[in-house]
mmCIF file of C-alpha atoms in Angstrom:
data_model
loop_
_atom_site.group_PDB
_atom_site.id
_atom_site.type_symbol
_atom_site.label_atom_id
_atom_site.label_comp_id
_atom_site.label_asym_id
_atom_site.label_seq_id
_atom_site.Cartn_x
_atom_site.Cartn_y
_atom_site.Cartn_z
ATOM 1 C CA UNK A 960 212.172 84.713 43.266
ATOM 2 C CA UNK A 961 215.853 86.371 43.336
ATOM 3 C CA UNK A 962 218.231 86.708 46.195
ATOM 4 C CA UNK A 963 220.068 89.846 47.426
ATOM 5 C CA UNK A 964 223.055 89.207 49.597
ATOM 6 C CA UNK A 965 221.115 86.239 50.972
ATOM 7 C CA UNK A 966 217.706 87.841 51.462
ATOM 8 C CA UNK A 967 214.375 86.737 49.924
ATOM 9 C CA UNK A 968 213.742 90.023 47.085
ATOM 10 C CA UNK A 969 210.082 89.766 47.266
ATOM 11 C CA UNK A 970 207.962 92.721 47.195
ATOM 12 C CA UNK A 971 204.866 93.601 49.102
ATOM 13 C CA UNK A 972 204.253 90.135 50.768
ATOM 14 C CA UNK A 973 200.713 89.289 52.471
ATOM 15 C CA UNK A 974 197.763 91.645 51.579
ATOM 16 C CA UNK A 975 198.045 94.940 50.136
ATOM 17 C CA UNK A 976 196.671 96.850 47.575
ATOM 18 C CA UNK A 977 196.942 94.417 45.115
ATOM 19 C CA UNK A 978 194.540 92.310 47.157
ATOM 20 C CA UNK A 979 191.852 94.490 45.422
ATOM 21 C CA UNK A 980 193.952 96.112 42.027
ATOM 22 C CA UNK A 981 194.170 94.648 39.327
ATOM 23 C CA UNK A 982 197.014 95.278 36.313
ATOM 24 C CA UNK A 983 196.106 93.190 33.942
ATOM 25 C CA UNK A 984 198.396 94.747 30.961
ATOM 26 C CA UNK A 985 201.667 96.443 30.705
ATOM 27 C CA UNK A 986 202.763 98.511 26.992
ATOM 28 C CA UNK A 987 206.181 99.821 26.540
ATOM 29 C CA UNK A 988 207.677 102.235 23.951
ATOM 30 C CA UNK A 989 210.660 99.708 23.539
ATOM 31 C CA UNK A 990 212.697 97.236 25.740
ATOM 32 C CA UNK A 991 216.295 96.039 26.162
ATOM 33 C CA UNK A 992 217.125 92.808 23.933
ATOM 34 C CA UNK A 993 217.308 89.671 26.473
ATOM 35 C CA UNK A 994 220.450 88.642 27.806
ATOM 36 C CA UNK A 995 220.539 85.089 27.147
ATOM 37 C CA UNK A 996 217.567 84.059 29.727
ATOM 38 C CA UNK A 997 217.576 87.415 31.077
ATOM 39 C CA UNK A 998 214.598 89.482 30.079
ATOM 40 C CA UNK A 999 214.118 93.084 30.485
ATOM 41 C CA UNK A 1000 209.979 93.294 29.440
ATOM 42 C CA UNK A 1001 207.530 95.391 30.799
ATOM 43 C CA UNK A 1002 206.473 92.946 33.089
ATOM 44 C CA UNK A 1003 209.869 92.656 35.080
ATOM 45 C CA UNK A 1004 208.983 96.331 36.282
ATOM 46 C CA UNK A 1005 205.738 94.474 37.946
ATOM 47 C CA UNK A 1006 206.878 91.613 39.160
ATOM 48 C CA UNK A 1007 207.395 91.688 43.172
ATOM 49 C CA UNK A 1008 211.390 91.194 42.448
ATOM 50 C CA UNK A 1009 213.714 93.798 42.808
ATOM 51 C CA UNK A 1010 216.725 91.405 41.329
ATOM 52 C CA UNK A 1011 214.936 91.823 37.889
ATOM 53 C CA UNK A 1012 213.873 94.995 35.540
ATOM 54 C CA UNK A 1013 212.473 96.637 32.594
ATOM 55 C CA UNK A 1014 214.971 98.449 30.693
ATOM 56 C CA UNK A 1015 214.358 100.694 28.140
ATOM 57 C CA UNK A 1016 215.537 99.492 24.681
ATOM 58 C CA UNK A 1017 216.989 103.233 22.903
ATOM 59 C CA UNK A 1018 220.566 103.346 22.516
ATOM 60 C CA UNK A 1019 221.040 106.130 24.613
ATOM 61 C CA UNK A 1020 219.533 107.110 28.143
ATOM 62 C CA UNK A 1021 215.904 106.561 26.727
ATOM 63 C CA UNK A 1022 214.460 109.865 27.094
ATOM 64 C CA UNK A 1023 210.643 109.814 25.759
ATOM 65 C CA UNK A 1024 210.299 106.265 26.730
ATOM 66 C CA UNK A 1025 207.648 105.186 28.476
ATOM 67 C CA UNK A 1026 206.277 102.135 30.473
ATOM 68 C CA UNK A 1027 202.222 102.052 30.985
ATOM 69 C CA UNK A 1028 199.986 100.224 32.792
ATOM 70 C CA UNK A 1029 196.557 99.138 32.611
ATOM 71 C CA UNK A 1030 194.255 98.993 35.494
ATOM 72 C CA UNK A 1031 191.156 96.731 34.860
ATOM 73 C CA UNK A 1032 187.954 98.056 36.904
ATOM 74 C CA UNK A 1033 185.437 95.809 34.765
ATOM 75 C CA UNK A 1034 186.112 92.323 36.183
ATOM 76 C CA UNK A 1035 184.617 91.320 39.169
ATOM 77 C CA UNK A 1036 186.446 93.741 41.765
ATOM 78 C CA UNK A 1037 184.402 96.434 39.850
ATOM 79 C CA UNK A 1038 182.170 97.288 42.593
ATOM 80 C CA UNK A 1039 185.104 98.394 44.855
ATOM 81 C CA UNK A 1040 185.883 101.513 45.197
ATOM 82 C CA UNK A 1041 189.471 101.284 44.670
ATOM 83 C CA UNK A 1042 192.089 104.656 44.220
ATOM 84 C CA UNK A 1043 195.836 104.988 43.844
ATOM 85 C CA UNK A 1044 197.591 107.106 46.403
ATOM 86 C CA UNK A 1045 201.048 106.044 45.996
ATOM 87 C CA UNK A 1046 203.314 105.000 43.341
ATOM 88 C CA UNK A 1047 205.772 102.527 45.167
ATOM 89 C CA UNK A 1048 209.246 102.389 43.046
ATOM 90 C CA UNK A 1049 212.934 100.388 43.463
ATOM 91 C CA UNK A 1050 214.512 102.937 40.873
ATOM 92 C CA UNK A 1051 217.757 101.278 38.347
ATOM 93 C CA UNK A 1052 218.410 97.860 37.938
ATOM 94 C CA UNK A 1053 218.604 96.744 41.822
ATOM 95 C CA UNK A 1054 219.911 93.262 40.952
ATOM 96 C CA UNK A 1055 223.316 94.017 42.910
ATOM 97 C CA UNK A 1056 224.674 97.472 43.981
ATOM 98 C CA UNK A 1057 227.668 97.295 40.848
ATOM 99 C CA UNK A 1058 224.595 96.829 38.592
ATOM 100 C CA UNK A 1059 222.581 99.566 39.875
ATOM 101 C CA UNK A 1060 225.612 102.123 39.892
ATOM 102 C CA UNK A 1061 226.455 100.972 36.541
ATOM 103 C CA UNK A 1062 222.800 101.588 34.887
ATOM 104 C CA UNK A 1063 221.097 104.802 34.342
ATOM 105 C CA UNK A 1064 218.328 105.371 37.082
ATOM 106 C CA UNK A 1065 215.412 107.926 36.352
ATOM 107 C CA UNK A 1066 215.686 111.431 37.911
ATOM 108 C CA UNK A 1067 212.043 112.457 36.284
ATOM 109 C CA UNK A 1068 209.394 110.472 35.368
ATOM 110 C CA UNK A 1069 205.851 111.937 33.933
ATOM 111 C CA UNK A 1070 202.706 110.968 34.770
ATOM 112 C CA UNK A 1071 199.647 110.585 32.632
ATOM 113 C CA UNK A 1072 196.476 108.510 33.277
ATOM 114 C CA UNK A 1073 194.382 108.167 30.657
ATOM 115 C CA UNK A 1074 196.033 109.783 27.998
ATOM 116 C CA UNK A 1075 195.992 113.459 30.027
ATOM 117 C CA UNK A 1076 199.094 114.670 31.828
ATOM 118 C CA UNK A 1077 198.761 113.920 35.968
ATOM 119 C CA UNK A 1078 202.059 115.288 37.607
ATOM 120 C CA UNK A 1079 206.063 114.853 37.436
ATOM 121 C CA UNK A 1080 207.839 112.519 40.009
ATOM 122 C CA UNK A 1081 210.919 114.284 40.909
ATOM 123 C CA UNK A 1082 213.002 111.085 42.162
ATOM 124 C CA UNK A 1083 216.321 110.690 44.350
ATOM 125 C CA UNK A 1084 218.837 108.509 43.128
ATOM 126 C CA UNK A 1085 218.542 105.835 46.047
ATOM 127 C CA UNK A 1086 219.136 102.466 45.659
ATOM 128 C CA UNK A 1087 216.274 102.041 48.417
ATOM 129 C CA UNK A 1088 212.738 102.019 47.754
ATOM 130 C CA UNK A 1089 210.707 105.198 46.968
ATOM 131 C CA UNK A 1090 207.355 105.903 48.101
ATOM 132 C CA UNK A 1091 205.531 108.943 46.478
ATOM 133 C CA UNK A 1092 202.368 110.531 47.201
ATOM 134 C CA UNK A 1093 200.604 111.402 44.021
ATOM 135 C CA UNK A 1094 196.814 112.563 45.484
ATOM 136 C CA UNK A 1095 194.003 110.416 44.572
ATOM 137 C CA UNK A 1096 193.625 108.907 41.519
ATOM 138 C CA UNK A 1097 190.299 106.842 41.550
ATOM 139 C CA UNK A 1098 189.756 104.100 39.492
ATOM 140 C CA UNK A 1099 186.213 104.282 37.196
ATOM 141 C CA UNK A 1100 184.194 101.061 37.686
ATOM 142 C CA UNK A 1101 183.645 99.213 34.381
ATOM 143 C CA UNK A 1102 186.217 101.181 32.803
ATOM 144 C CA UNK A 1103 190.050 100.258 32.451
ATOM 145 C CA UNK A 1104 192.365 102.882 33.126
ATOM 146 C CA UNK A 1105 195.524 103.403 32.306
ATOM 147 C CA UNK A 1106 198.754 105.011 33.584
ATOM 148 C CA UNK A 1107 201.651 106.009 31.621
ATOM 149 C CA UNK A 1108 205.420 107.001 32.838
ATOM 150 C CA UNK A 1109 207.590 108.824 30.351
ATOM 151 C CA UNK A 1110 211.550 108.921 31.197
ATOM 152 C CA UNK A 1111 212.148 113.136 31.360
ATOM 153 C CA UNK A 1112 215.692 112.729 32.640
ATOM 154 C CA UNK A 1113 218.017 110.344 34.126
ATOM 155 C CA UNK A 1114 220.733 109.712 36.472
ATOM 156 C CA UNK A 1115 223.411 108.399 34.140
ATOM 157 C CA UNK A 1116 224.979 105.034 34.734
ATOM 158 C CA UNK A 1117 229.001 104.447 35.517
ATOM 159 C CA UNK A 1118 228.883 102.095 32.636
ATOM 160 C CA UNK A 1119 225.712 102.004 30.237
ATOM 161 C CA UNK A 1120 223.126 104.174 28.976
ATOM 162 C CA UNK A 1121 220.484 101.561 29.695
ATOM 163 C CA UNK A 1122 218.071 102.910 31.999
ATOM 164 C CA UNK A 1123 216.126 100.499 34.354
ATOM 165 C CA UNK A 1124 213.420 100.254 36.797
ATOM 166 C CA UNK A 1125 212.666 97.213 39.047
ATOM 167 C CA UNK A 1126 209.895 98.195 40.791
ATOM 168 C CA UNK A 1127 207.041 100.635 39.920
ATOM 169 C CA UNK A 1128 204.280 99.622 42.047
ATOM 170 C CA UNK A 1129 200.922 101.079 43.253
ATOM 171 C CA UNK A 1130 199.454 101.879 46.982
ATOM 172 C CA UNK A 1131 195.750 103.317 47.896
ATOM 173 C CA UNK A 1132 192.185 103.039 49.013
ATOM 174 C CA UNK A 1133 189.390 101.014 48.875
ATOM 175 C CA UNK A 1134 191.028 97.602 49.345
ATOM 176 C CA UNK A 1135 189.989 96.759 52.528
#
């Protein structure tokens, strides 16, 4: 787990939603090539540590990209009742405040869940975390379901085009 300015970067410690969710796969239209041991998969936008990120992989500010998760309902959680409320995201590459400034950070994301458009999230460009209320998305028992976010438009970066995300996280009922 990373460090920022001395502090533990973990995300979301003891229970939560995830006590009940379950992602269980994460697609992506493209990624940045690692950086030496640095990786910038789809999985770094999931991983409970701000210090690390997915970034898009298209040589400019990657609009049309898209990271998208799955959300598995058919394991043995599927009796819960479980719905998303709130998308939880650490918008740019929060790994120190030069690399944030210096990587694009999305203004507008879309939203689609199961292939059918679901809303736009107008964000600020904050290096703090965003929470956004997005209804009630429940989640089908027995089904998977999945949830896409497209890059609509950025805030550009001081230095590179890349644009990053180091959190997108989910909130809701049904847990507990």
């Amino acid at each position: 787990m990373g460090k920022i300015d001395d502090e533990p970067a973990e995300v979301l410690p003891g229970c939560s939603w995830y006590c009940g969710g379950n992602v269980t796969g994460f697609k992506v239209s493209s990624s940045l090539a690692p950086a030496g041991k640095i990786s910038f998969s789809a999985n770094k936008a999931h991983d409970f540590d701000i210090t690390t990120a997915w970034v898009e992989g298209k040589p400019d500010n990657g609009i049309g990209e898209y990271l998208e998760y799955a959300i598995d309902m058919t394991a043995d959680n599927a009796s819960q009742k479980l719905g998303i409320t709130q998308i939880i995201l650490a918008n740019g590459y929060k790994k120190s405040k030069a690399t944030w400034q210096e990587n694009a950070r999305v203004k507008k994301l879309k939203m689609v869940v199961n292939g059918k458009p679901y809303g736009m999230l107008e964000l600020l460009d904050a290096i703090e975390f965003q929470v956004i209320d997005i209804g009630k998305i429940m989640l089908p028992p027995q089904k998977i379901t999945t949830i896409r976010f497209e890059i609509v438009e950025v805030f550009p970066g001081s230095k590179y085009k890349d644009t990053a995300i180091s959190e997108l996280l989910f909130d809701g009922v049904g847990v507990h």
